[in-house]
Coordinates of C-alpha atoms in Angstrom, one line a residue:
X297 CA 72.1 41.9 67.6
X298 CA 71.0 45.3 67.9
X299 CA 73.3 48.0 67.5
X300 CA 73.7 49.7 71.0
X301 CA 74.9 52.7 69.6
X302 CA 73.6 56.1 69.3
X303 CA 73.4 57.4 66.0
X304 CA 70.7 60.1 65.6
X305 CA 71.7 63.6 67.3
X306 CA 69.3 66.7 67.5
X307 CA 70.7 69.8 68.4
X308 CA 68.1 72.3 69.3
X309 CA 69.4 76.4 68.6
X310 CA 71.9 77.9 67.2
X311 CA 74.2 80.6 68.2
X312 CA 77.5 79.8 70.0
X313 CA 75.9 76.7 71.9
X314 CA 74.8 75.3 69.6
X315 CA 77.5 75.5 66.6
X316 CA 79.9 74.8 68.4
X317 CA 78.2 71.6 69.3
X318 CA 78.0 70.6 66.4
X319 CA 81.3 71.6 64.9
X320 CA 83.0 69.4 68.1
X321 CA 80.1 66.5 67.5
X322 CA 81.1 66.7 63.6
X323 CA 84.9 66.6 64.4
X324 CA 85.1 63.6 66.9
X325 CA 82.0 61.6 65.8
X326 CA 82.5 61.4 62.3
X327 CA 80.5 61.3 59.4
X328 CA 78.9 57.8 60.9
X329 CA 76.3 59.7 62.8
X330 CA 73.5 62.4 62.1
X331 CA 73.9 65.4 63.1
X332 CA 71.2 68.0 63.0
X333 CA 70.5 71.6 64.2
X334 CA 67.3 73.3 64.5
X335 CA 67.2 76.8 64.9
X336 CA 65.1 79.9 63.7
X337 CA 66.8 83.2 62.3
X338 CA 63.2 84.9 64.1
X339 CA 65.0 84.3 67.1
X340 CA 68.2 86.5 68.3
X341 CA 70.7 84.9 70.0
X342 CA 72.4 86.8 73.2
X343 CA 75.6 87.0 71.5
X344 CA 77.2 89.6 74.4
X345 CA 80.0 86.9 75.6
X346 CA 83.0 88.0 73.3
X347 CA 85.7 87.5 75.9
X348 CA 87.3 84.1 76.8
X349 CA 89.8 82.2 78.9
X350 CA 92.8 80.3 77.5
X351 CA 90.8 76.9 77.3
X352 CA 89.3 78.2 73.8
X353 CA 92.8 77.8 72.2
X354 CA 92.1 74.1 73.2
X355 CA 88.7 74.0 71.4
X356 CA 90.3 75.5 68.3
X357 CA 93.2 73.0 68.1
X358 CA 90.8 70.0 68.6
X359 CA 88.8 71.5 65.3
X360 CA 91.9 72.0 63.6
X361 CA 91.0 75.6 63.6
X362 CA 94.7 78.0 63.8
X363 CA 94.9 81.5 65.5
X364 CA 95.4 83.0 62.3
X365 CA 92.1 81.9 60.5
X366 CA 90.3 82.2 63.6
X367 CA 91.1 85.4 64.6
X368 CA 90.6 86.9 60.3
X369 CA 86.7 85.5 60.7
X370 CA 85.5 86.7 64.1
X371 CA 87.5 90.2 64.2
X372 CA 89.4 89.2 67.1
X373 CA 92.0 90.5 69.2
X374 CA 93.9 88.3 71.9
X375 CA 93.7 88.7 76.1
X376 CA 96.5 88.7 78.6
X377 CA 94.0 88.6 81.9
X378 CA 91.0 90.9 82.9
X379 CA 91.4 94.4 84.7
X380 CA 89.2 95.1 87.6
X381 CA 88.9 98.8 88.7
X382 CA 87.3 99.9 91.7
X383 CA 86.2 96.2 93.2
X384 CA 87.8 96.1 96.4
X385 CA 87.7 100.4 96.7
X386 CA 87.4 103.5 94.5
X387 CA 90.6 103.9 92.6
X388 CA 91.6 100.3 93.1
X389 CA 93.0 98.9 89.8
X390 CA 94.6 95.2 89.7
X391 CA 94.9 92.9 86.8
X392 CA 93.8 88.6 86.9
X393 CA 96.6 87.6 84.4
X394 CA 96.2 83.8 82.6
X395 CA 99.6 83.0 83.4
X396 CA 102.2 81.9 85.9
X397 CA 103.6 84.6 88.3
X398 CA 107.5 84.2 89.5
X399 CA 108.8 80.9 89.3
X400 CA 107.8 78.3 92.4
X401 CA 111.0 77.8 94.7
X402 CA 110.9 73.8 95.6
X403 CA 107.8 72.7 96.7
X404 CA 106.3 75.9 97.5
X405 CA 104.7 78.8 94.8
X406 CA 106.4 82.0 94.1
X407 CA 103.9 84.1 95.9
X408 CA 104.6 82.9 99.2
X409 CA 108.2 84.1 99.5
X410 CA 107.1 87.1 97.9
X411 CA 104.6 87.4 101.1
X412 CA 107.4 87.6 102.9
X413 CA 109.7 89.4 101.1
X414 CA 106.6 92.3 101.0
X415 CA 106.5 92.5 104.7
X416 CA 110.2 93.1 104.6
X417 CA 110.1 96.0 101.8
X418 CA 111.6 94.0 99.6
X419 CA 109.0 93.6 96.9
X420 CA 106.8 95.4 94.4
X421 CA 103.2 94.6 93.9
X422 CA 102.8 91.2 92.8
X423 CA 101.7 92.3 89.4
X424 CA 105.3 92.6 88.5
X425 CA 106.4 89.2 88.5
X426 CA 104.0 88.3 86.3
X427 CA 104.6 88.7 82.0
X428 CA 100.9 88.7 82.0
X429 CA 100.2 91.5 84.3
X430 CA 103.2 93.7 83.3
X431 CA 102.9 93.5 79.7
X432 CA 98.8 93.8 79.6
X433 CA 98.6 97.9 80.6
X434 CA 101.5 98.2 78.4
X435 CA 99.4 97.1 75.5
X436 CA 102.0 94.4 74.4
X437 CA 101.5 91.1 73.4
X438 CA 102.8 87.6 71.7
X439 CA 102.2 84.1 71.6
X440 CA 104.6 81.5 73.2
X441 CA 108.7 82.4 71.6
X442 CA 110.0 78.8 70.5
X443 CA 114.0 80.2 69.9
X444 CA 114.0 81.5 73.8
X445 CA 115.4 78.7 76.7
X446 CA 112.7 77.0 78.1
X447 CA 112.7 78.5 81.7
X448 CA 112.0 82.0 79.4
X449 CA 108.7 84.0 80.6
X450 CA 108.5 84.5 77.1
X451 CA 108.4 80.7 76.4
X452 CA 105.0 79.7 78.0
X453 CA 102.8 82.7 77.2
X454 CA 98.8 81.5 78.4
X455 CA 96.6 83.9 76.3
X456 CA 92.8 83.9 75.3
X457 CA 90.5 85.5 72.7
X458 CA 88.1 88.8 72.9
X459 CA 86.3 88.5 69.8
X460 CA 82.4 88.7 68.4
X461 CA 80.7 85.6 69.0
X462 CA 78.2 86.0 66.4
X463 CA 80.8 85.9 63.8
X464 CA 82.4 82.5 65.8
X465 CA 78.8 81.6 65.7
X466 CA 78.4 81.9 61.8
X467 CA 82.1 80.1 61.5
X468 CA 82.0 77.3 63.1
X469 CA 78.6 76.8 61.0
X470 CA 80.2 76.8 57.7
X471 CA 82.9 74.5 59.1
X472 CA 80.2 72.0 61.2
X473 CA 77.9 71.9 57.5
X474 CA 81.2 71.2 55.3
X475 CA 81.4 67.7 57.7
X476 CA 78.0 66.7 57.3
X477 CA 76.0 68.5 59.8
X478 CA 72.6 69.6 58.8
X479 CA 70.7 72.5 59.3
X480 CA 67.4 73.1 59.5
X481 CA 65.4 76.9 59.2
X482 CA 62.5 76.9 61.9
X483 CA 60.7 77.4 65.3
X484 CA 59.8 74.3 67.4
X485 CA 56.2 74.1 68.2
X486 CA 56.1 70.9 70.2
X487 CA 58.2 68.5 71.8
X488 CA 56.9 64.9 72.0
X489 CA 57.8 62.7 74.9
X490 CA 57.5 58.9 74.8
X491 CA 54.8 58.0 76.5
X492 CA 56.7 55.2 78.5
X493 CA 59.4 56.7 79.9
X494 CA 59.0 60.6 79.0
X495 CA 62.4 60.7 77.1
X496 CA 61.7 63.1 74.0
X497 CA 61.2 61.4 70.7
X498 CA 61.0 64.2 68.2
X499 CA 60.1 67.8 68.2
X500 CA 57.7 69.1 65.7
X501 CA 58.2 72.4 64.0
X502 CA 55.5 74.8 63.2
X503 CA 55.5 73.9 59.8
X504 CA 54.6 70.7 60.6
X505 CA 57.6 68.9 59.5
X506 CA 58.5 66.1 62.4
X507 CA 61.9 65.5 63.4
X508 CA 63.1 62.7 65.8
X509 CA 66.5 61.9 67.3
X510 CA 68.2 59.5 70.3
X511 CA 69.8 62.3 71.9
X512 CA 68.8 65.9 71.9
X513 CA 71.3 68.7 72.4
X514 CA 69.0 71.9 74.2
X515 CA 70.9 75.3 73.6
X516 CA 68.0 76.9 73.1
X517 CA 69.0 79.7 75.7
X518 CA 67.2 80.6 79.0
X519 CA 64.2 79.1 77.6
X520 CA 65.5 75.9 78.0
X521 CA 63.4 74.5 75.5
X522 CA 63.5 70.7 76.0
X523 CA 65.0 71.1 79.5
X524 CA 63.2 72.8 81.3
X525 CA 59.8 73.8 78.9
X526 CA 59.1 70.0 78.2
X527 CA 60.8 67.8 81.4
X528 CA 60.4 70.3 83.9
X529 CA 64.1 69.5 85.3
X530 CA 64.1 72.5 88.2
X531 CA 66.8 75.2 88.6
X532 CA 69.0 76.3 91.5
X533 CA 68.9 79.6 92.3
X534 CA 72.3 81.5 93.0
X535 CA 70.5 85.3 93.4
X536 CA 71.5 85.5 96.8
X537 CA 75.5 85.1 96.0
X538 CA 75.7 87.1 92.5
X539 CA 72.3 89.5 93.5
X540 CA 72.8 90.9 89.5
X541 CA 70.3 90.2 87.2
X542 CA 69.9 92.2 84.2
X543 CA 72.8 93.4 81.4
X544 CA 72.8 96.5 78.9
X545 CA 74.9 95.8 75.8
X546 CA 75.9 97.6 73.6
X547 CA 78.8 98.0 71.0
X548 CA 81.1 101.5 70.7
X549 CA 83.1 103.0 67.5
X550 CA 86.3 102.2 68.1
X551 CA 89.1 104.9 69.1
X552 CA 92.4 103.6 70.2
X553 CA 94.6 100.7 69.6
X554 CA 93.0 97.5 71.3
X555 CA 94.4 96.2 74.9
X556 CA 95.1 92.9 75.1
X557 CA 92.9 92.3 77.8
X558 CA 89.2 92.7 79.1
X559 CA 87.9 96.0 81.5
X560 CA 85.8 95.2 84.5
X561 CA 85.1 98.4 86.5
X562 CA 82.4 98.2 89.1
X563 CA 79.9 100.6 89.2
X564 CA 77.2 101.5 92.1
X565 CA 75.0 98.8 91.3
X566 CA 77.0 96.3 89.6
X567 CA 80.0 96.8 86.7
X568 CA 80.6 97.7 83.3
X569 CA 83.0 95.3 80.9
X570 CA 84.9 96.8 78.0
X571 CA 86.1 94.4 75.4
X572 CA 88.1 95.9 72.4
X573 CA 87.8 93.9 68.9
X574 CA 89.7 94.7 65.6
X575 CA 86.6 96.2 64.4
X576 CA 84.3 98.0 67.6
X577 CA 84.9 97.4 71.2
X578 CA 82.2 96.0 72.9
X579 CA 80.9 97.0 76.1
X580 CA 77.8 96.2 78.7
X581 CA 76.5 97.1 82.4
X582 CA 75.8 94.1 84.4
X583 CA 73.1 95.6 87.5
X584 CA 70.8 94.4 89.7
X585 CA 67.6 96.1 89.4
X586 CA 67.0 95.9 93.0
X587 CA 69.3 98.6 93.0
X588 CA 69.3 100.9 89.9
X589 CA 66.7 101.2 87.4
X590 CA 66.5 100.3 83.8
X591 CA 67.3 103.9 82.5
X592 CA 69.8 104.9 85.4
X593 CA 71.9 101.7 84.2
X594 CA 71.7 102.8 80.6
X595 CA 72.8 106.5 81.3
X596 CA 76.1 105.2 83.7
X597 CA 77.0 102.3 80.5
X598 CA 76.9 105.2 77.8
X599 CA 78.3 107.6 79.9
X600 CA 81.4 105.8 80.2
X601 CA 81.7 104.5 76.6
X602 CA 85.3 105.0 75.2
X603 CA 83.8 106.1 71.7
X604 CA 80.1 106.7 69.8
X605 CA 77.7 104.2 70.5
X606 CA 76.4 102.1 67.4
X607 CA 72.6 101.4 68.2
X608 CA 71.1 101.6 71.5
X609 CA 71.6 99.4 74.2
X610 CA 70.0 95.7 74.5
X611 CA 68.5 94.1 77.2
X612 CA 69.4 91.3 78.8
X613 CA 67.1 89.6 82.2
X614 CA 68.3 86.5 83.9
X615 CA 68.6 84.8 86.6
X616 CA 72.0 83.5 88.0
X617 CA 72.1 79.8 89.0
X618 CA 71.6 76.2 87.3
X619 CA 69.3 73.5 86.4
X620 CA 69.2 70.9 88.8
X621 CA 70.2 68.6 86.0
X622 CA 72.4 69.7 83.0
X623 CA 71.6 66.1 81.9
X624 CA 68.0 64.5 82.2
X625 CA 66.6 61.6 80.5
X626 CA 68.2 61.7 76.7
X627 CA 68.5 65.7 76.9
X628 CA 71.8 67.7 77.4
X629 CA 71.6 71.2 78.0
X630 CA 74.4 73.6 76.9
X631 CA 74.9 77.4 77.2
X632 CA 72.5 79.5 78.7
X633 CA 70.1 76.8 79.0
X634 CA 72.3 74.5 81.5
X635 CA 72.7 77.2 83.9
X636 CA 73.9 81.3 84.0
X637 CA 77.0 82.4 86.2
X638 CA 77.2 86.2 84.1
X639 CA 80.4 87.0 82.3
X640 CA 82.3 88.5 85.2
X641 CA 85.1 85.7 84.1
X642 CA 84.5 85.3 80.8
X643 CA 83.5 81.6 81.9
X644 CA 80.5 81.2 79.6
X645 CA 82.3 80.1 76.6
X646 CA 84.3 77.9 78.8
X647 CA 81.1 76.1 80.3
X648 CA 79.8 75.5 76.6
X649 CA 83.2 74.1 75.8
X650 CA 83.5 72.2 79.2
X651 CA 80.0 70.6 78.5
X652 CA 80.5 69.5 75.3
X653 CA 83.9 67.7 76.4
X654 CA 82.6 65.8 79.1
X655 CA 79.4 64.8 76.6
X656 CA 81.9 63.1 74.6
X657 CA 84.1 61.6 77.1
X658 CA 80.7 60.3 78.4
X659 CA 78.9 59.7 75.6
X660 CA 75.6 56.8 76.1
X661 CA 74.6 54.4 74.6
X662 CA 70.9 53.8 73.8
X663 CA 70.0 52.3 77.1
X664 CA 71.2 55.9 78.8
X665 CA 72.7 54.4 81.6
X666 CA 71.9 56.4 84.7
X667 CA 75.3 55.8 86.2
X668 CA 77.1 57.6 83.0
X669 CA 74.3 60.6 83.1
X670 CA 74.8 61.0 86.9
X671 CA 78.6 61.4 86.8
X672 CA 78.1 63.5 83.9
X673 CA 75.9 65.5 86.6
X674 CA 77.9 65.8 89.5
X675 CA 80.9 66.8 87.2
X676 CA 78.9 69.6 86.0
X677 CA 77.6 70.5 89.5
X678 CA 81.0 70.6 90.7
X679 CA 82.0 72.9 88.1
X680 CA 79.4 75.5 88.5
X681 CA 79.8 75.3 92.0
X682 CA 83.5 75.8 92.3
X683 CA 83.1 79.2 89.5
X684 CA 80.5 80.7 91.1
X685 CA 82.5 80.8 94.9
X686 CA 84.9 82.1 92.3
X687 CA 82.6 85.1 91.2
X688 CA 81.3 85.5 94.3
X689 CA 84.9 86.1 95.3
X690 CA 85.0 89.6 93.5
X691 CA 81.9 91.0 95.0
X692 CA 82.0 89.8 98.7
X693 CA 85.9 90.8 99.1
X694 CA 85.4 94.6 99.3
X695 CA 85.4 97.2 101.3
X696 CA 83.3 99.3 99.7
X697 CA 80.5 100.8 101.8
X698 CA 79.6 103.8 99.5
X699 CA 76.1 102.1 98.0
X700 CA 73.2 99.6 99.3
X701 CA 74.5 97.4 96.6
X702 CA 77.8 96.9 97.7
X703 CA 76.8 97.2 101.3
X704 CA 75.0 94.1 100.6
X705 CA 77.6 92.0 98.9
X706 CA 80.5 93.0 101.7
X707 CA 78.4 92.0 104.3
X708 CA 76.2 88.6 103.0
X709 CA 77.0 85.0 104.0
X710 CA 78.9 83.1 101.8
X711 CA 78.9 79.4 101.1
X712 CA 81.4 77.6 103.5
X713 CA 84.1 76.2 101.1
X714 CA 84.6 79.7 100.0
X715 CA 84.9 81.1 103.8
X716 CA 87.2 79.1 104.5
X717 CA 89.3 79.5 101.2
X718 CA 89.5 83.1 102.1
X719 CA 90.5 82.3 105.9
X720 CA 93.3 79.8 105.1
X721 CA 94.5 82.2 102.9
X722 CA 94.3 85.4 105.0
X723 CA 95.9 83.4 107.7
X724 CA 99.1 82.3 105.8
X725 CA 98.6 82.8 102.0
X726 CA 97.6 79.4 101.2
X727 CA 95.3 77.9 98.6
X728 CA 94.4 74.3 97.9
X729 CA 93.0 74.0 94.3
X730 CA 90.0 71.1 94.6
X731 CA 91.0 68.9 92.4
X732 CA 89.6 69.7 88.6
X733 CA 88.0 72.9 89.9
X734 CA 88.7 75.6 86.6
X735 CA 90.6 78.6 88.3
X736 CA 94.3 77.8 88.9
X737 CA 95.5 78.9 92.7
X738 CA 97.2 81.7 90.7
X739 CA 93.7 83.0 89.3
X740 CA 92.8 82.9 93.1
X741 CA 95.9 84.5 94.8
X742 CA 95.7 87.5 92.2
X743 CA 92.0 88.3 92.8
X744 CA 92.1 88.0 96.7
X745 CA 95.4 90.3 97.0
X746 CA 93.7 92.3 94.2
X747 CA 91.6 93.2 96.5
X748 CA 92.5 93.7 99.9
X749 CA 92.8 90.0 101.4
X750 CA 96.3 90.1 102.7
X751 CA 97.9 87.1 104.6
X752 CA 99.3 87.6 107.8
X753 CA 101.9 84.8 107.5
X754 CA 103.3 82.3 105.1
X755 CA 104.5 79.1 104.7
X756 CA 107.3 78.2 107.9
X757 CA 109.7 76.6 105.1
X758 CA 110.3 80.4 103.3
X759 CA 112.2 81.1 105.7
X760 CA 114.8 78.8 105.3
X761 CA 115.7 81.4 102.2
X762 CA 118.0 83.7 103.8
X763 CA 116.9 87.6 103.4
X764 CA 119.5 88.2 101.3
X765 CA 118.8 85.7 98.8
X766 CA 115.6 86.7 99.3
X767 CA 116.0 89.9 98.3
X768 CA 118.1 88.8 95.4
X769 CA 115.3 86.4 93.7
X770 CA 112.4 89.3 94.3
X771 CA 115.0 91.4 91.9
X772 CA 116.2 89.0 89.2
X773 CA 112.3 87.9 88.7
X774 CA 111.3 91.3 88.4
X775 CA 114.3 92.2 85.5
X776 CA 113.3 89.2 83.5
X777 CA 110.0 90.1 83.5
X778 CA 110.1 93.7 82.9
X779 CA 113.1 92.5 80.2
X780 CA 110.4 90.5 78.6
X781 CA 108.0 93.0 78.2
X782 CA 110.6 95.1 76.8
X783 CA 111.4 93.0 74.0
X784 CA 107.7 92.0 72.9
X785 CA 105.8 93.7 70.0
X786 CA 102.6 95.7 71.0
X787 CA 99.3 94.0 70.7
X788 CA 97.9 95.7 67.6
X789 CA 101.5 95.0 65.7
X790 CA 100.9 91.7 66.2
X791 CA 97.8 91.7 65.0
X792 CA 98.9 93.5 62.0
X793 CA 101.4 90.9 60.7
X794 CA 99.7 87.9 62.0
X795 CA 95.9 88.2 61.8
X796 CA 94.6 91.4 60.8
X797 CA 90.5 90.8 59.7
X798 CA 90.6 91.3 56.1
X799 CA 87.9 94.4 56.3
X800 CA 90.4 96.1 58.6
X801 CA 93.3 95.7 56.4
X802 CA 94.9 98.7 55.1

């Protein structure tokens, strides 16, 4: 009998796609199958996603791969959440922490009595019931305390990476080639497509050399080499909800200790993200150029660099939205060339990651069956679907009117799911997470009261708290938070006991 199993993978590009492709390929397949990567030092990479959600930690422990070495190689620091400054008005400042805020009372979540207990003056702003929240701005940071009780803050401590993804990149190389995985130096000049079926049997490099494979791995960026270039799969165009298409990067000396958490301040056209490493701190404007030119967008990012700029900025076009299949015939697209949502979330990493899980927990067999790459389809349409009403989020909730560009995003119609989201909320502070959908209702509750979607009610059964007691729970969360923060390290001692790069070690 013929063996029904795939055993010839071909991983087109580098960069973070693509190694980390085959790093997780390496890791779960085993040395029983060929792995290979094509890529071409000619071309770059967009290496400007440096800032991740907790998820990564998963990745890492799946590889085998601990904080501590991690965080030596790629000059990393660690994130508590993601500040946003000026998105719902000018001087607005509110921070999207990873973790839990209060502690849910029965069957209902913390923030609804605290709805309550606001209307009442009997509350602060929800960002101090949160460990994440308070201890971010205060520049302290650990991991998860294992000698604390278990109903600690300080016990279940969700945290994330900010770190530069071409040095993640160049690691998870050396650990994907120590398992077997081959590299190969070169540019793809052609793709060839069975003639029976228009799968693609081997791509040819323009040295000649011919190399074919059962399944092919495009992360060959917003070309989308074998996607797109070679089966023409379509893309979905998402312009109309997140109107910003172009990014300035560009990396900064660095000048103070770094926060433990991503900047996102918006701008007149768009925003500017600031992500401090052990080494630089990284920063970009994302714009849309129907509203600021090139060299207007490059004068606001420098102007508001924290330190000297090293190089000038880099360019970045694109255009939000998603191929109309992340999976067509035997190709899988990954990164940049499955689809853009812009790094307002740090969700690009995730999407990678997210991809390459589902690959595996789907993985075909030769025949390719077409009801394994459809689920794998709607899975991944779901996902982008559900982030980008997420994104859209931040730009349509505002009440800025001071520019055309945020004129535009105040006042443009929004996909239904999402309308409604925000009126079930604004009507009585409830959120329904769909199912596997990424963002936790916590993620969602601090980015709509962040900015400006307050409920008018809450849930009937608060009330069956008395005031008092109310009153009593808003205070004892509040100390053991605060007492928390109190009693953790700050972020760069941390880093200096636990994972200091070795070219920043004193």
């Amino acid at each position: 009998m013929t063996d029904p199993r795939i055993k010839n993978i071909v991983i087109v590009g580098g960069g973070t796609a693509g190694w980390m492709a085959a790093a997780a390929f390496a890791k779960v397949l085993g040395p029983t199958y060929s792995i290979r990567l094509v890529e071409s030092e000619e071309i770059g990479t967009v290496g400007v996603g440096e800032s991740t959600v907790p998820h990564l930690k998963l990745f890492n422990d799946l590889l085998g791969i601990h904080d501590t070495e991690f965080m030596k190689n790629t000059q990393g620091t660690f994130k508590l959440g993601i500040q946003f400054n000026d998105w719902g008005r000018v001087g607005d400042s509110y921070i999207h922490g990873f973790g839990t805020i209060g502690h849910d009372v029965s069957l209902l979540p913390f923030h609804q009595f605290w709805i309550k207990a606001m209307q009442k003056g009997m509350a602060s702003d929800i960002g101090a019931y949160s460990i994440h929240t308070l201890a971010a701005p205060r520049g302290k940071f650990m991991t998860s305390a294992t000698d604390v009780p278990s109903s600690s803050p300080l016990a279940d401590i969700a945290y994330s990476y900010q770190f530069d993804a071409t040095l993640y990149a160049k690691f998870l190389r050396g650990y994907a080639e120590k398992r077997g995985v081959r590299r190969t130096e070169g540019k793809i000049a052609q793709t060839v497509l069975r003639p029976d079926d228009g799968f693609v049997e081997a791509v040819v490099l323009e040295s000649g050399e011919r190399i074919e494979g059962e399944l092919f791995i495009d992360c060959s960026g917003f070309r989308g080499l074998l996607i797109e270039q070679a089966l023409h799969t379509g893309y979905i165009d998402f312009t109309h909800w997140l109107p910003c298409d172009r990014a300035l990067a560009v990396a900064c000396e660095k000048v103070e200790p770094p926060t433990p958490y991503t900047r996102s301040s918006a701008r007149l056209a768009g925003w500017q993200w600031r992500i401090p490493l052990q080494h630089r701190t990284g920063n970009g404007y994302v714009y849309s150029s129907a509203h600021v030119s090139d060299d207007e967008a490059a004068a606001t990012l420098l102007k508001h660099l924290d330190g000297k700029p090293m190089g000038d900025p880099r360019p970045l076009r694109f255009t939000t939205g998603v191929r109309k299949k992340s999976w067509n015939k035997n190709v899988v697209a990954l990164g940049l060339a499955s689809g853009f949502l812009e790094p307002l979330e740090s969700t690009s990493i995730y999407m990678i990651q997210s991809g390459i899980a589902r690959l595996l927990n789907l993985f075909p067999q030769r025949d390719f069956s077409e009801v394994v790459i459809d689920r794998y389809n709607a899975q991944a349409k779901f996902e982008y679907e559900h982030i980008r009403d997420f994104l859209i989020l931040h730009y349509h909730a505002t009440e800025r009117n001071d520019t055309p560009f945020w004129n535009q995003c105040r006042t443009m119609s929004i996909p239904a799911q999402l309308q409604d989201n925000i009126r079930l909320f604004r009507d009585s502070g409830r959120f329904f997470r769909d199912a596997e959908e990424m963002f936790a209702t916590t993620s969602w509750v601090q980015v709509m009261l962040g900015q400006h979607i307050v409920p008018r009610g809450y849930h009937p059964l608060v009330d069956q708290m008395p005031d008092q007691e109310l009153a009593r729970f808003m205070a004892s969360v509040s100390q053991v938070v605060a007492s928390c923060v109190d009693a953790m390290p700050s972020h760069q001692a941390f880093i200096d006991r636990h994972c200091v790069a070795p070219s920043m070690a004193v």
